[in-house]
Every structure is written in structure tokens, then in C-alpha cells.
């Protein structure tokens, strides 16, 4: 039976007819937050009570996801006290009140071992608009991470009213940072000890992210909260600066690096005959990759405290913390020092503000300072070589955790030439417009980073990958081969033999043919008259094509533009050319370099112009004719 606790202000105190939404809030909106309220009360260093309610009107099916209500929680550190939900039609009439038996309890671990659980219910309706109303209350017994307040929960969502309250003994127990929100909290104090900080946002029109803008979470109004003191596993820490943050993590994992005797002997067996430190690091890294696998372990304090090397050695698996600690401990045995580095991992990471100390991290990697350089090890990967981070962790702030505290540093950024897609091949055209392709592709850097897992998959999965990355209207695959290339920088070689359909267009005695068959760019970003948001390009890379084109028997070149096409801007460089190399053969070359950039919105039209020139050049045609 649910324990329903009455508390105000509550989203359940109104019926929210759609007629009460001001017209300006409906513009560009898929949903409107009618009323939201969150209250966080700090009861102790590591004890909080959270109450939250929401009433949101779904205007169309693009907002259907809000009809799936999920209350997630951690069974070891959180207790869900109460929860309820209702649905109202456009006129404000209740059409559904969720009963206790309708909630679904999920106890899941995904691909790992954790204590995650949830209560959920699906209240989606077929007729729009309608309003979903819910509220819940829970207690939290850990303060390492406090959820940020996003009064506008996403793009194309307007806000009629949103309230956030934080209640604490005094301002020294937490810190906060507002972004994209010109709103100071109202402070008050009750008759007892508690002080309240209250943010009240009203009548915010829907936000729409522009193409090539930063991630929405960096553009939406937000207030982040961070405790200045933490307690976990019997340890307390002061989080007033990054040094204190790193010190707490280091102490939490201190003395957890003792190697079992068998592993200690193995480490020396592997490394004692090697000369340089780099060779030893590479050898131990390969040993770890060959003998362990990644499994997420998120059980209470285990979400932040590593399992020791004995656990990993005996079980053959660990999470990012355990595997990083495992590698760090093996290196320590041979006199090489490494430090865990906390990072926000992913292709679109959470931005870290050096001036605001908050836990935005979700991953741990290993940093190994060397006399000439610094090495980075992704200890959860079974395929990456030493010092390859890729788009998962490169070019961002990380927190290095050492005995003398934490230090915020930045991971290196790979240059475009380190992320190459290089294709060489032959195309034998046929009079019917089909053609036999024989190509060899070399993938490096981020292009190859997904190839390792692909090699372990079934033949059908590898064929699907080939289909997805070939820009051809249709083909029959004759054979293929994927080979890993050894070397300091990772690469894979893909050899493909296929019959391409309709790569040229017959018309009478002529064939109309576009030489760029492999990496054509076909879309120009839409024009934006008054762009407001920065332009952000996340990927740096080079694409290099060299294609020899063999004409069908009896055909000759009727029309061709052999001049080199070249365009250059701050965003990159493009070159292409098709030229005769004999009476029955052409050679097409193309080079595209793109830079990783974040620039003011005024640069958007320059970016459009550059891409437009690439698209135009990629469409250049050759006309072949049969005079016989």
C-alpha cells in the first residue's frame, strides 16, 4: 500500500485545463510545464529528503515520452516513500488516477551489477492534448551527487511555473551555480535553524536548439547543487575545492592496491625481460585486456570505491574503478606511478566548470606521467592501445586524484590527421550503369574505435556495418576482409569486392557519372537568419579518397572538368580532382579535413558556405559516350 503524504505546493491541487495556457507558451512547444515543484531538505551531511511534483500538458505526440512516468532510485542509498499520478483531458477532467497495483517495480542491473530499481507506469493517451500530473517523495543517504534543477526539462517545452527550494542549516553546507538563468534565489529563515533558498521561474517560452549547437543541457536554464562536505564509508571530506574533492576520492580508495602473490609473480614474469617503461606498460595493458572484461558495479559505496586487485584477478572482471585500480597496482609493483582520473565520459560530455566544484563525473581512466610525455589508459577497453582515448574521453577536464589532493587537468586532443578514413580502389564501369568495386579502406583513430567489438560479432553483423557505411544505392557483396593493423596508432584495414548498382546513369549512347562514389556529401545545413546559439563541431577528422575509374569497352570521355577544386576556411579544407590517366581510365582524388571547433553564432554562415562548396564539388559529373 502506498504511503501518500500531503504537502504543498502540489501539482495535484489543480486540474490544468488547456485553455489556461497563454498562447505565447504554445508557440514551438510540444509540451508545457504547468507547474513543477522540487524541495530538497538537508537533514544531515549525508541525509536528504526530496519532494517533487509535476504537471505537464502534452500538446502533441512528440511529447509522448512524458506519458511514461519512471521514478528511479538506488535501493542501498535511497528510499522511495510515496508516489502517485493522475491524467486530465484538455478540459481539465480527470480521466485516470493510477492505482497502486498499476505501478511496475523494476529491479535491474543492465549489463552490470548495481542496486538500481524503479517504479513506473505508462499513462499515454491517444488523444491530445492531455495533462500528466505526478508527485513523489524519497529520502537519500548519500550526498556525493545531487541532481541539477532543470525547470525546462528539454527542447520545445515551455514553462508556466517552476519552483525549486533548497533547505539547509546554512549556506556553508552547499554551493550552487545557475547557468542560462538570470534569477537569484529568495532567501528566508524559519523559526528554527533552517534557511531556504527559493528559485521561482514563470512564463518561459519553449526553447529550440539550433543545428550544430552545443548539447541542449548546456543551453537550458539550470541550477546545479553541490555539497561542500561529504561522508561515505566512514570517511568525511571537504569539497570546497578540487583538491579536497580529489583527496576524498583518493582516501576512499587508499590501500586497495595490494596484489595477490600469483598476480605479483605474473607481473614480473611479463615485464622483467623488457627494457623501457613504455614496453612494460604496453605489456601489462595487453595482459589486462586479454584476461579481464568490463562489468559495471554500482552497489552503494561500490559506486565510488574500487574492488581490490585480488577480486579482479580471481573474478576476471571489474568496473572502470576496479580495472583502473588493477592496472595502477600492477604498474606500482614495477615502480611506475599512475593516478586515477575522474572524467565525464561520452561523445557529448557534461561540461566541467573549473570555478564550480561539483561531481559531474561518470567514469575513471588512468593517467601515467612519463619523463617525456603523459600516457592515458582506458582500462575498460579490450581493444584500445596505450594512450588512445578517442571521442569517449579526449579533450575535456578530468580530476587527477593523488596523495596531495585533486588537480583539474585536460586530456589531450587528437589532430584531424589522427582520425583518418583513407580509401583506395578501382571501379570498373559497365554499359548498364553498374560497376565492379574493389576497394581497400584504412581506418584510424575514432573511425577504427568501433572495429574491435565488430570483429567479435557474427558475419551478418559485419556485413550490416559495411552496408551502413557505404554510400551506394545498392550492391551485391562478393567478398570482404577486415584486418587489424599493428602499430603505435590503431588502425584497421577493410578490403571489399562488390557489384555496385546504378553508379552511373545510361542515356542513349551516353553514361552520366559522378566520380565521387564513396564519400559524397549531399546536404547543406539550413539557413538561419538570426542565429542565437554557438556553433559546435565535435569531431576532427580527415577523409582521403583515391579511386581509379575504368571505362566500359567502347566508351570514351565526352565531357570532363579536370581543374582541381579547392576550398579552405577556419572549419577545414577540401580538395578534389578528376583527371584522365589514359584513354580508358580516370583518377578521382578527394581530401576533406574537418576541425573540432566551438565558435560564436556569427560564424554559422561561413560554415554553411564551406559545406555548400563541398556539396557542389561532390556532385561534379563526367559524361562518357559510346561512338561505336
XYZ file of N, CA and C in Angstrom, residues 491-616:
378
model
N 44.758 1.028 -36.161
C 44.128 1.117 -37.479
C 43.581 -0.239 -37.876
N 42.586 -0.211 -38.749
C 42.022 -1.423 -39.339
C 42.001 -1.241 -40.848
N 42.177 -2.351 -41.538
C 42.109 -2.341 -42.994
C 40.910 -3.180 -43.423
N 40.085 -2.602 -44.292
C 38.884 -3.275 -44.781
C 39.005 -3.407 -46.293
N 38.966 -4.623 -46.791
C 39.002 -4.880 -48.227
C 37.624 -5.357 -48.673
N 37.103 -4.724 -49.720
C 35.739 -5.008 -50.174
C 35.735 -5.214 -51.682
N 35.030 -6.260 -52.105
C 34.815 -6.540 -53.531
C 33.312 -6.666 -53.725
N 32.728 -5.793 -54.589
C 31.274 -5.816 -54.737
C 30.864 -5.320 -56.123
N 29.613 -5.605 -56.475
C 28.993 -5.079 -57.686
C 28.043 -3.971 -57.264
N 28.349 -2.722 -57.634
C 27.513 -1.573 -57.281
C 26.436 -1.386 -58.331
N 25.214 -1.144 -57.889
C 24.081 -0.950 -58.795
C 23.885 0.537 -59.099
N 23.693 0.833 -60.365
C 23.300 2.181 -60.794
C 24.256 3.273 -60.315
N 25.540 3.012 -60.405
C 26.503 4.055 -60.043
C 26.729 5.036 -61.190
N 26.203 4.715 -62.363
C 26.183 5.647 -63.490
C 24.803 5.566 -64.131
N 24.401 6.649 -64.827
C 23.066 6.700 -65.417
C 23.164 6.642 -66.941
N 22.695 5.535 -67.552
C 22.717 5.444 -69.021
C 21.644 6.342 -69.646
N 21.983 6.951 -70.781
C 21.020 7.734 -71.553
C 21.436 7.650 -73.016
N 20.774 6.761 -73.742
C 21.158 6.531 -75.130
C 22.556 5.958 -75.199
N 23.422 6.626 -75.920
C 24.806 6.154 -76.047
C 25.719 6.768 -74.988
N 25.143 7.482 -74.035
C 25.958 8.158 -73.020
C 25.778 7.522 -71.634
N 26.816 7.738 -70.818
C 26.762 7.411 -69.392
C 27.080 8.681 -68.616
N 26.168 9.089 -67.722
C 26.399 10.231 -66.852
C 26.874 9.696 -65.497
N 28.023 10.203 -65.071
C 28.701 9.535 -63.965
C 29.290 10.557 -63.001
N 29.045 10.364 -61.682
C 29.642 11.191 -60.636
C 30.850 10.459 -60.065
N 32.052 10.973 -60.252
C 33.256 10.252 -59.805
C 33.298 9.986 -58.299
N 32.745 10.914 -57.500
C 32.745 10.685 -56.049
C 31.678 9.647 -55.716
N 32.083 8.411 -55.627
C 31.169 7.314 -55.350
C 31.186 6.881 -53.883
N 32.162 7.341 -53.104
C 32.395 6.716 -51.806
C 32.112 7.616 -50.606
N 32.258 8.919 -50.738
C 32.135 9.789 -49.553
C 31.426 11.086 -49.895
N 30.390 10.984 -50.666
C 29.665 12.157 -51.135
C 28.933 12.856 -49.994
N 29.059 14.182 -49.958
C 28.290 14.987 -49.001
C 27.140 15.610 -49.770
N 25.912 15.407 -49.313
C 24.759 15.783 -50.132
C 23.868 16.856 -49.514
N 24.058 17.186 -48.224
C 23.141 18.127 -47.583
C 23.866 19.369 -47.091
N 23.229 20.524 -47.340
C 23.725 21.804 -46.842
C 22.883 22.181 -45.630
N 23.499 22.574 -44.514
C 22.706 22.995 -43.352
C 21.754 24.127 -43.714
N 20.579 24.091 -43.110
C 19.573 25.107 -43.436
C 20.034 26.491 -43.012
N 19.531 27.480 -43.708
C 19.860 28.866 -43.385
C 19.119 29.302 -42.125
N 19.807 30.042 -41.257
C 19.202 30.582 -40.037
C 19.441 32.082 -40.054
N 18.387 32.852 -40.200
C 18.503 34.303 -40.401
C 19.180 35.000 -39.230
N 18.746 34.704 -38.028
C 19.286 35.383 -36.841
C 19.726 34.326 -35.829
N 20.829 33.676 -36.115
C 21.272 32.589 -35.244
C 21.656 33.133 -33.871
N 21.250 32.400 -32.830
C 21.489 32.823 -31.457
C 22.511 31.952 -30.732
N 22.641 30.730 -31.149
C 23.461 29.772 -30.398
C 24.808 29.550 -31.074
N 25.808 29.235 -30.264
C 27.151 28.968 -30.784
C 27.119 27.780 -31.740
N 28.090 27.718 -32.612
C 28.233 26.564 -33.493
C 29.334 25.678 -32.918
N 29.015 24.411 -32.752
C 29.974 23.478 -32.154
C 30.101 22.243 -33.032
N 31.306 21.980 -33.499
C 31.619 20.772 -34.273
C 32.450 19.870 -33.379
N 31.945 18.675 -33.114
C 32.537 17.812 -32.100
C 33.674 16.934 -32.629
N 33.756 16.758 -33.949
C 34.676 15.755 -34.488
C 35.716 16.378 -35.406
N 36.970 15.996 -35.187
C 38.067 16.354 -36.087
C 38.469 15.105 -36.857
N 38.614 15.225 -38.165
C 38.938 14.040 -38.959
C 39.412 14.418 -40.353
N 39.948 13.428 -41.053
C 40.316 13.551 -42.445
C 39.724 12.379 -43.228
N 39.181 12.673 -44.391
C 38.712 11.640 -45.315
C 39.499 11.796 -46.613
N 40.158 10.732 -47.031
C 41.027 10.757 -48.207
C 40.598 9.637 -49.154
N 40.251 9.996 -50.378
C 39.810 9.012 -51.379
C 40.698 9.082 -52.616
N 41.074 7.921 -53.121
C 41.742 7.811 -54.419
C 41.076 6.662 -55.169
N 40.389 6.982 -56.263
C 39.618 5.972 -56.996
C 40.025 5.978 -58.471
N 40.468 4.819 -58.960
C 40.747 4.651 -60.389
C 39.486 4.132 -61.062
N 39.036 4.847 -62.091
C 37.767 4.527 -62.756
C 38.075 4.013 -64.159
N 37.667 2.792 -64.427
C 37.933 2.146 -65.705
C 36.662 2.181 -66.553
N 36.772 2.763 -67.755
C 35.609 2.945 -68.623
C 35.158 1.620 -69.231
N 33.870 1.501 -69.564
C 33.382 0.298 -70.236
C 34.011 0.185 -71.640
N 34.112 -1.016 -72.183
C 34.652 -1.191 -73.544
C 33.854 -0.354 -74.543
N 34.572 0.357 -75.389
C 33.940 1.162 -76.430
C 33.581 2.560 -76.014
N 33.704 2.925 -74.755
C 33.336 4.252 -74.272
C 34.556 5.157 -74.182
N 34.320 6.435 -74.392
C 35.372 7.439 -74.265
C 34.823 8.614 -73.467
N 35.723 9.524 -73.103
C 35.336 10.677 -72.293
C 34.828 11.786 -73.210
N 33.556 12.178 -72.988
C 32.970 13.232 -73.800
C 33.069 14.591 -73.123
N 32.834 14.631 -71.824
C 32.870 15.907 -71.083
C 33.461 15.670 -69.701
N 34.429 16.532 -69.340
C 35.081 16.400 -68.048
C 35.668 17.744 -67.637
N 35.605 18.060 -66.338
C 36.271 19.233 -65.781
C 37.452 18.735 -64.955
N 38.659 18.955 -65.465
C 39.845 18.394 -64.826
C 40.523 19.364 -63.860
N 40.017 20.582 -63.752
C 40.637 21.534 -62.837
C 40.431 21.097 -61.385
N 41.453 21.307 -60.595
C 41.340 20.983 -59.166
C 40.373 21.951 -58.490
N 39.483 21.411 -57.666
C 38.562 22.220 -56.867
C 39.137 22.312 -55.455
N 39.236 23.511 -54.930
C 39.841 23.688 -53.609
C 39.080 24.741 -52.820
N 38.775 24.428 -51.557
C 38.094 25.375 -50.664
C 38.731 25.251 -49.282
N 38.910 26.381 -48.619
C 39.516 26.369 -47.288
C 38.865 27.421 -46.410
N 38.659 27.070 -45.154
C 38.111 28.015 -44.189
C 38.599 27.608 -42.813
N 38.162 28.344 -41.796
C 38.526 28.007 -40.423
C 38.000 26.632 -40.040
N 36.959 26.168 -40.740
C 36.333 24.890 -40.404
C 37.069 23.689 -41.002
N 37.860 23.923 -42.039
C 38.562 22.798 -42.635
C 39.063 23.114 -44.038
N 39.411 22.053 -44.741
C 39.947 22.205 -46.095
C 39.405 21.079 -46.971
N 39.132 21.433 -48.222
C 38.588 20.470 -49.186
C 39.334 20.600 -50.508
N 39.662 19.456 -51.104
C 40.249 19.410 -52.443
C 39.695 18.196 -53.174
N 39.412 18.359 -54.453
C 39.017 17.205 -55.270
C 39.423 17.459 -56.720
N 39.629 16.373 -57.431
C 40.005 16.476 -58.836
C 39.746 15.151 -59.536
N 39.252 15.242 -60.764
C 39.137 14.073 -61.623
C 39.942 14.374 -62.879
N 40.774 13.438 -63.282
C 41.621 13.697 -64.453
C 41.835 12.408 -65.241
N 42.176 12.572 -66.515
C 42.462 11.438 -67.390
C 43.850 10.893 -67.063
N 43.952 9.594 -67.042
C 45.266 8.953 -66.919
C 45.484 7.995 -68.084
N 44.646 8.105 -69.086
C 44.713 7.266 -70.271
C 43.403 7.364 -71.012
N 43.316 6.795 -72.184
C 42.081 6.899 -72.980
C 40.884 6.189 -72.348
N 41.125 5.226 -71.497
C 40.023 4.449 -70.921
C 40.049 4.459 -69.394
N 40.730 5.429 -68.799
C 40.843 5.437 -67.338
C 40.862 6.859 -66.792
N 40.159 7.049 -65.662
C 40.159 8.307 -64.922
C 40.685 8.043 -63.516
N 41.162 9.113 -62.905
C 41.519 9.014 -61.483
C 40.843 10.145 -60.723
N 40.119 9.771 -59.676
C 39.439 10.756 -58.838
C 40.118 10.785 -57.473
N 40.458 11.983 -57.008
C 41.039 12.150 -55.673
C 40.215 13.180 -54.906
N 40.095 12.950 -53.617
C 39.315 13.851 -52.758
C 39.946 13.878 -51.379
N 40.009 15.067 -50.819
C 40.560 15.249 -49.467
C 39.643 16.199 -48.708
N 39.182 15.762 -47.528
C 38.357 16.618 -46.677
C 38.916 16.573 -45.264
N 39.232 17.740 -44.745
C 39.713 17.871 -43.371
C 38.719 18.741 -42.607
N 38.241 18.231 -41.460
C 37.321 18.994 -40.624
C 37.942 19.196 -39.245
N 37.817 20.418 -38.731
C 38.383 20.761 -37.435
C 37.327 20.650 -36.338
N 37.789 20.398 -35.134
C 36.913 20.388 -33.963
C 36.889 21.805 -33.401
N 35.703 22.438 -33.383
C 35.620 23.857 -33.057
C 34.364 24.193 -32.268
N 34.468 25.273 -31.533
C 33.291 25.908 -30.936
C 33.456 27.408 -31.155
N 32.531 27.998 -31.925
C 32.656 29.390 -32.340
C 31.348 30.146 -32.116
N 31.413 31.469 -32.066
C 30.190 32.278 -31.893
C 29.217 32.058 -33.052
N 27.940 32.369 -32.846
C 26.922 32.134 -33.882
C 27.179 32.895 -35.180
N 27.961 33.972 -35.122
C 28.225 34.762 -36.325
C 29.003 33.967 -37.380
N 29.619 32.847 -36.990
C 30.389 32.025 -37.931
C 29.518 31.029 -38.702
N 28.244 30.967 -38.362
C 27.411 29.914 -38.956
C 27.312 30.026 -40.469
N 27.135 31.212 -40.998
C 27.004 31.357 -42.447
C 28.295 30.997 -43.169
N 29.420 31.252 -42.530
C 30.696 30.834 -43.121
C 30.779 29.313 -43.169
N 30.268 28.671 -42.119
C 30.249 27.204 -42.123
C 29.333 26.678 -43.224
N 28.158 27.286 -43.359
C 27.237 26.877 -44.428
C 27.881 27.024 -45.802
N 28.575 28.127 -45.993
C 29.209 28.380 -47.289
C 30.267 27.325 -47.588
N 31.020 26.926 -46.562
C 32.052 25.905 -46.769
C 31.415 24.570 -47.136
N 30.389 24.162 -46.390
C 29.732 22.885 -46.675
C 29.036 22.934 -48.031
N 28.461 24.067 -48.379
C 27.794 24.213 -49.677
C 28.788 24.014 -50.816
N 29.991 24.534 -50.655
C 31.014 24.353 -51.691
C 31.440 22.890 -51.802
N 31.474 22.178 -50.669
C 31.818 20.759 -50.682
C 30.731 19.952 -51.393
N 29.479 20.237 -51.065
C 28.358 19.527 -51.678
C 28.350 19.749 -53.190
N 28.581 20.982 -53.602
C 28.590 21.282 -55.039
C 29.714 20.539 -55.753
